[in-house]
């Protein structure tokens, strides 16, 4: 895996980050066909596989870790629908945690965005995402995939864009971010109200500090502390928080946060 990551992440030698080539499925990519094949800790997710990817039987692949973080397809579709109504001048979307591709696929199929850049740091997971996009009929080249760390990517985009391949440079005035980060940390499943500053490996402060220049949407646990989110709004601007449900049960919330770039003219 290591040699593959070096090869795909390096791209053109003159740039520190370039678009990823198509990665081959490998021994860490699985398409389970029966419960007897599935590790015990993901069996409950496997039982919900058609809610996660309705086209699962047509060749969807995931790493074992990806099962824990993939957005169920109906939720991903609704989030994509809700983001359809955002500022029309902003037509470029960056999905900073691609995972197995659930959200990226939904955003692409919405046809709302002229460009979609999707970032994933694990080569096996990215190979699954690329494969799954093809399962959903998305032609190669429609999504710009990036193999690398999304925080590093955004730092370069904001501060040193010349280090990025030209295909990864965007007009910040026209760009929004979507982030579905890992939900690790104490209390995520048990606390009535989840402290987002306890979330691991990236807490609310880590995420917002990285994204605050642009409008951004954060896909968060359903019990997240809304008061913590509200404090992130720029002066005289509002945060929108939406709960997303399936079969009457909340699955997650998304916080839609305005950015601080370029702003300020009449405010």
Tab-separated table of C-alpha atoms in Angstrom:
chain	number	residue	atom	x	y	z
A	1	UNK	CA	0.000	0.000	0.000
A	2	UNK	CA	2.843	2.371	0.831
A	3	UNK	CA	4.358	2.373	-2.660
A	4	UNK	CA	0.937	2.900	-4.189
A	5	UNK	CA	0.341	5.940	-1.968
A	6	UNK	CA	3.662	7.516	-2.903
A	7	UNK	CA	3.032	6.981	-6.582
A	8	UNK	CA	-0.482	8.336	-6.594
A	9	UNK	CA	0.013	11.206	-4.184
A	10	UNK	CA	3.095	12.622	-5.865
A	11	UNK	CA	1.568	13.354	-9.269
A	12	UNK	CA	3.595	15.838	-11.296
A	13	UNK	CA	6.923	16.336	-9.537
A	14	UNK	CA	6.687	20.128	-9.623
A	15	UNK	CA	3.506	20.124	-7.497
A	16	UNK	CA	3.144	18.840	-3.956
A	17	UNK	CA	-0.454	17.708	-4.598
A	18	UNK	CA	-2.035	16.571	-7.868
A	19	UNK	CA	-5.259	14.830	-8.900
A	20	UNK	CA	-5.250	11.119	-8.142
A	21	UNK	CA	-5.154	8.581	-10.926
A	22	UNK	CA	-7.690	5.753	-10.894
A	23	UNK	CA	-6.621	3.422	-8.100
A	24	UNK	CA	-7.081	-0.349	-8.313
A	25	UNK	CA	-9.211	-2.172	-5.789
A	26	UNK	CA	-6.924	-4.085	-3.445
A	27	UNK	CA	-6.963	-6.606	-0.611
A	28	UNK	CA	-8.443	-4.020	1.783
A	29	UNK	CA	-11.470	-3.412	-0.476
A	30	UNK	CA	-14.404	-5.761	0.056
A	31	UNK	CA	-17.756	-6.550	-1.502
A	32	UNK	CA	-19.369	-8.840	1.049
A	33	UNK	CA	-22.173	-11.028	-0.260
A	34	UNK	CA	-23.260	-12.803	2.910
A	35	UNK	CA	-23.276	-12.200	6.655
A	36	UNK	CA	-20.923	-15.141	7.186
A	37	UNK	CA	-18.179	-13.163	5.415
A	38	UNK	CA	-18.600	-10.006	7.479
A	39	UNK	CA	-16.560	-9.117	10.595
A	40	UNK	CA	-18.808	-9.094	13.654
A	41	UNK	CA	-18.402	-5.388	14.374
A	42	UNK	CA	-19.833	-4.321	11.015
A	43	UNK	CA	-22.596	-6.911	10.678
A	44	UNK	CA	-25.294	-4.440	11.738
A	45	UNK	CA	-24.116	-2.051	9.025
A	46	UNK	CA	-24.055	-4.851	6.468
A	47	UNK	CA	-27.693	-5.564	7.346
A	48	UNK	CA	-28.441	-1.966	6.315
A	49	UNK	CA	-26.348	-2.103	3.145
A	50	UNK	CA	-29.183	-1.193	0.776
A	51	UNK	CA	-29.918	1.922	2.835
A	52	UNK	CA	-26.254	2.836	2.633
A	53	UNK	CA	-25.899	2.130	-1.091
A	54	UNK	CA	-29.075	1.127	-2.946
A	55	UNK	CA	-26.905	-0.289	-5.761
A	56	UNK	CA	-24.798	-2.361	-3.378
A	57	UNK	CA	-25.368	-5.583	-5.326
A	58	UNK	CA	-24.026	-3.976	-8.507
A	59	UNK	CA	-20.461	-3.960	-7.252
A	60	UNK	CA	-20.113	-1.469	-4.402
A	61	UNK	CA	-16.876	-1.946	-2.474
A	62	UNK	CA	-15.859	-0.622	0.937
A	63	UNK	CA	-13.015	-1.025	3.361
A	64	UNK	CA	-14.043	-2.377	6.740
A	65	UNK	CA	-13.461	1.022	8.355
A	66	UNK	CA	-15.566	2.795	5.727
A	67	UNK	CA	-18.740	1.042	6.910
A	68	UNK	CA	-18.658	3.108	10.106
A	69	UNK	CA	-18.558	6.469	8.370
A	70	UNK	CA	-20.525	6.232	5.143
A	71	UNK	CA	-23.651	8.403	4.936
A	72	UNK	CA	-26.864	6.445	4.188
A	73	UNK	CA	-27.943	7.153	0.634
A	74	UNK	CA	-31.326	8.774	1.449
A	75	UNK	CA	-29.597	11.152	3.867
A	76	UNK	CA	-26.807	11.915	1.383
A	77	UNK	CA	-29.413	12.657	-1.286
A	78	UNK	CA	-31.360	14.986	1.006
A	79	UNK	CA	-28.212	16.839	2.050
A	80	UNK	CA	-27.324	17.249	-1.630
A	81	UNK	CA	-30.846	18.554	-2.277
A	82	UNK	CA	-30.587	21.057	0.570
A	83	UNK	CA	-27.215	22.299	-0.631
A	84	UNK	CA	-28.747	22.745	-4.079
A	85	UNK	CA	-30.387	25.909	-2.791
A	86	UNK	CA	-27.207	27.554	-1.559
A	87	UNK	CA	-25.708	30.679	-3.150
A	88	UNK	CA	-25.822	30.091	-6.907
A	89	UNK	CA	-22.625	32.074	-7.412
A	90	UNK	CA	-20.855	29.269	-5.589
A	91	UNK	CA	-20.688	26.356	-7.979
A	92	UNK	CA	-17.561	24.474	-6.832
A	93	UNK	CA	-17.813	21.956	-4.001
A	94	UNK	CA	-14.958	20.325	-2.100
A	95	UNK	CA	-15.820	17.175	-0.126
A	96	UNK	CA	-12.978	17.044	2.366
A	97	UNK	CA	-13.689	13.545	3.744
A	98	UNK	CA	-14.602	11.443	0.716
A	99	UNK	CA	-14.728	8.084	2.488
A	100	UNK	CA	-16.343	5.432	0.306
A	101	UNK	CA	-17.974	8.137	-1.790
A	102	UNK	CA	-21.552	8.331	-0.531
A	103	UNK	CA	-21.811	12.106	-0.255
A	104	UNK	CA	-19.602	12.815	-3.260
A	105	UNK	CA	-21.807	10.595	-5.428
A	106	UNK	CA	-24.985	12.341	-4.238
A	107	UNK	CA	-23.512	15.791	-4.878
A	108	UNK	CA	-22.429	14.753	-8.364
A	109	UNK	CA	-25.786	13.254	-9.293
A	110	UNK	CA	-27.542	16.452	-8.147
A	111	UNK	CA	-25.900	18.245	-11.117
A	112	UNK	CA	-25.765	21.403	-8.989
A	113	UNK	CA	-21.981	21.816	-9.101
A	114	UNK	CA	-19.763	22.658	-12.047
A	115	UNK	CA	-16.777	21.096	-10.268
A	116	UNK	CA	-16.455	18.622	-7.420
A	117	UNK	CA	-13.145	17.915	-5.707
A	118	UNK	CA	-13.171	14.965	-3.316
A	119	UNK	CA	-10.302	14.349	-0.893
A	120	UNK	CA	-9.429	11.077	0.860
A	121	UNK	CA	-6.195	10.230	2.632
A	122	UNK	CA	-6.433	6.419	2.538
A	123	UNK	CA	-5.659	4.884	-0.885
A	124	UNK	CA	-7.803	1.775	-0.334
A	125	UNK	CA	-10.823	3.866	0.663
A	126	UNK	CA	-10.277	6.167	-2.306
A	127	UNK	CA	-10.133	3.157	-4.637
A	128	UNK	CA	-13.529	2.096	-3.265
A	129	UNK	CA	-14.972	5.594	-3.744
A	130	UNK	CA	-13.793	5.747	-7.345
A	131	UNK	CA	-15.257	2.308	-8.012
A	132	UNK	CA	-18.565	3.204	-6.365
A	133	UNK	CA	-18.894	6.378	-8.416
A	134	UNK	CA	-18.624	4.232	-11.543
A	135	UNK	CA	-21.307	1.881	-10.171
A	136	UNK	CA	-23.605	4.920	-10.000
A	137	UNK	CA	-22.885	5.811	-13.612
A	138	UNK	CA	-20.538	8.726	-13.014
A	139	UNK	CA	-18.044	8.995	-15.846
A	140	UNK	CA	-14.324	9.212	-15.046
A	141	UNK	CA	-13.157	12.809	-14.883
A	142	UNK	CA	-16.413	14.268	-13.579
A	143	UNK	CA	-15.066	14.147	-10.011
A	144	UNK	CA	-11.546	15.350	-9.289
A	145	UNK	CA	-10.189	12.908	-6.716
A	146	UNK	CA	-7.323	13.803	-4.403
A	147	UNK	CA	-5.277	11.291	-2.425
A	148	UNK	CA	-3.981	13.207	0.560
A	149	UNK	CA	-4.726	15.004	3.806
A	150	UNK	CA	-7.588	17.480	3.416
A	151	UNK	CA	-6.197	19.895	6.013
A	152	UNK	CA	-2.923	20.061	4.098
A	153	UNK	CA	-4.843	20.488	0.844
A	154	UNK	CA	-6.884	23.406	2.190
A	155	UNK	CA	-3.839	25.062	3.731
A	156	UNK	CA	-2.170	25.033	0.332
A	157	UNK	CA	-5.354	26.159	-1.421
A	158	UNK	CA	-5.725	29.157	0.894
A	159	UNK	CA	-2.085	30.114	1.351
A	160	UNK	CA	0.145	28.505	-1.290
A	161	UNK	CA	-2.002	27.569	-4.306
A	162	UNK	CA	1.055	27.518	-6.556
A	163	UNK	CA	2.019	24.243	-4.842
A	164	UNK	CA	-1.159	22.605	-6.148
A	165	UNK	CA	-1.614	21.172	-9.616
A	166	UNK	CA	-3.652	23.686	-11.678
A	167	UNK	CA	-6.603	21.269	-11.725
A	168	UNK	CA	-6.824	21.604	-7.927
A	169	UNK	CA	-6.848	25.402	-7.804
A	170	UNK	CA	-10.240	27.072	-7.466
A	171	UNK	CA	-11.718	30.538	-7.132
A	172	UNK	CA	-12.498	30.797	-3.415
A	173	UNK	CA	-15.395	33.186	-4.121
A	174	UNK	CA	-17.118	30.328	-5.966
A	175	UNK	CA	-16.361	27.477	-3.560
A	176	UNK	CA	-18.080	25.761	-0.629
A	177	UNK	CA	-16.882	22.930	1.591
A	178	UNK	CA	-18.625	19.818	2.864
A	179	UNK	CA	-17.144	17.822	5.728
A	180	UNK	CA	-18.300	14.500	7.149
A	181	UNK	CA	-15.528	13.904	9.700
A	182	UNK	CA	-14.975	10.822	11.869
A	183	UNK	CA	-17.180	10.838	14.957
A	184	UNK	CA	-14.827	9.254	17.467
A	185	UNK	CA	-14.535	10.286	21.086
A	186	UNK	CA	-16.038	9.638	24.510
A	187	UNK	CA	-19.770	10.165	24.802
A	188	UNK	CA	-20.622	10.196	21.112
A	189	UNK	CA	-23.102	7.325	21.527
A	190	UNK	CA	-24.100	7.793	25.173
A	191	UNK	CA	-24.282	11.501	26.021
A	192	UNK	CA	-27.653	13.203	25.745
A	193	UNK	CA	-25.814	16.238	24.391
A	194	UNK	CA	-22.477	15.535	22.716
A	195	UNK	CA	-19.594	17.907	23.390
A	196	UNK	CA	-18.158	18.576	19.943
A	197	UNK	CA	-14.850	19.604	21.453
A	198	UNK	CA	-14.458	15.990	22.627
A	199	UNK	CA	-14.889	14.610	19.106
A	200	UNK	CA	-11.842	12.704	17.831
A	201	UNK	CA	-9.554	12.853	15.964
A	202	UNK	CA	-10.797	16.299	14.849
A	203	UNK	CA	-12.920	18.402	17.177
A	204	UNK	CA	-15.218	21.271	16.273
A	205	UNK	CA	-12.456	23.825	16.729
A	206	UNK	CA	-10.079	21.936	14.445
A	207	UNK	CA	-12.715	21.715	11.733
A	208	UNK	CA	-14.017	25.262	11.924
A	209	UNK	CA	-10.563	26.825	12.061
A	210	UNK	CA	-9.639	24.957	8.885
A	211	UNK	CA	-12.849	25.816	7.024
A	212	UNK	CA	-14.040	29.212	8.311
A	213	UNK	CA	-12.863	31.236	5.318
A	214	UNK	CA	-15.522	29.558	3.159
A	215	UNK	CA	-19.156	28.610	3.550
A	216	UNK	CA	-19.076	25.084	4.901
A	217	UNK	CA	-21.419	22.302	5.941
A	218	UNK	CA	-20.501	19.972	8.807
A	219	UNK	CA	-22.102	16.518	9.017
A	220	UNK	CA	-22.233	15.834	12.763
A	221	UNK	CA	-23.711	13.428	15.346
A	222	UNK	CA	-27.429	13.902	15.945
A	223	UNK	CA	-26.884	14.787	19.630
A	224	UNK	CA	-24.310	17.514	18.932
A	225	UNK	CA	-24.403	20.582	21.180
A	226	UNK	CA	-26.143	23.216	19.067
A	227	UNK	CA	-24.963	25.994	21.386
A	228	UNK	CA	-21.367	25.223	20.466
A	229	UNK	CA	-22.247	25.403	16.780
A	230	UNK	CA	-24.165	28.686	17.139
A	231	UNK	CA	-21.119	30.416	18.616
A	232	UNK	CA	-19.238	29.871	15.356
A	233	UNK	CA	-21.402	32.215	13.296
A	234	UNK	CA	-19.662	35.357	12.009
A	235	UNK	CA	-21.102	38.638	13.374
A	236	UNK	CA	-24.661	39.343	12.205
A	237	UNK	CA	-24.892	36.046	10.358
A	238	UNK	CA	-26.860	32.907	11.136
A	239	UNK	CA	-26.056	29.215	11.302
A	240	UNK	CA	-28.615	26.768	9.946
A	241	UNK	CA	-28.834	23.354	11.618
A	242	UNK	CA	-30.879	20.526	10.086
A	243	UNK	CA	-31.638	17.116	11.583
A	244	UNK	CA	-31.748	14.290	9.032
A	245	UNK	CA	-33.985	11.328	9.786
A	246	UNK	CA	-34.704	7.886	8.367
A	247	UNK	CA	-37.844	5.985	9.319
A	248	UNK	CA	-38.603	8.478	12.069
A	249	UNK	CA	-35.191	8.312	13.722
A	250	UNK	CA	-32.591	11.060	13.542
A	251	UNK	CA	-29.368	9.863	11.933
A	252	UNK	CA	-27.288	13.031	11.946
A	253	UNK	CA	-27.378	16.793	11.852
A	254	UNK	CA	-25.769	19.127	9.382
A	255	UNK	CA	-24.651	22.600	10.386
A	256	UNK	CA	-24.525	25.054	7.496
A	257	UNK	CA	-22.043	27.775	8.456
A	258	UNK	CA	-21.331	30.993	6.543
A	259	UNK	CA	-17.715	31.758	5.837
A	260	UNK	CA	-15.739	34.889	6.559
A	261	UNK	CA	-14.332	35.156	2.990
A	262	UNK	CA	-14.765	37.593	1.308
A	263	UNK	CA	-17.738	39.159	3.210
A	264	UNK	CA	-17.878	42.398	5.239
A	265	UNK	CA	-18.756	44.994	2.564
A	266	UNK	CA	-22.199	46.078	3.811
A	267	UNK	CA	-22.258	44.131	7.035
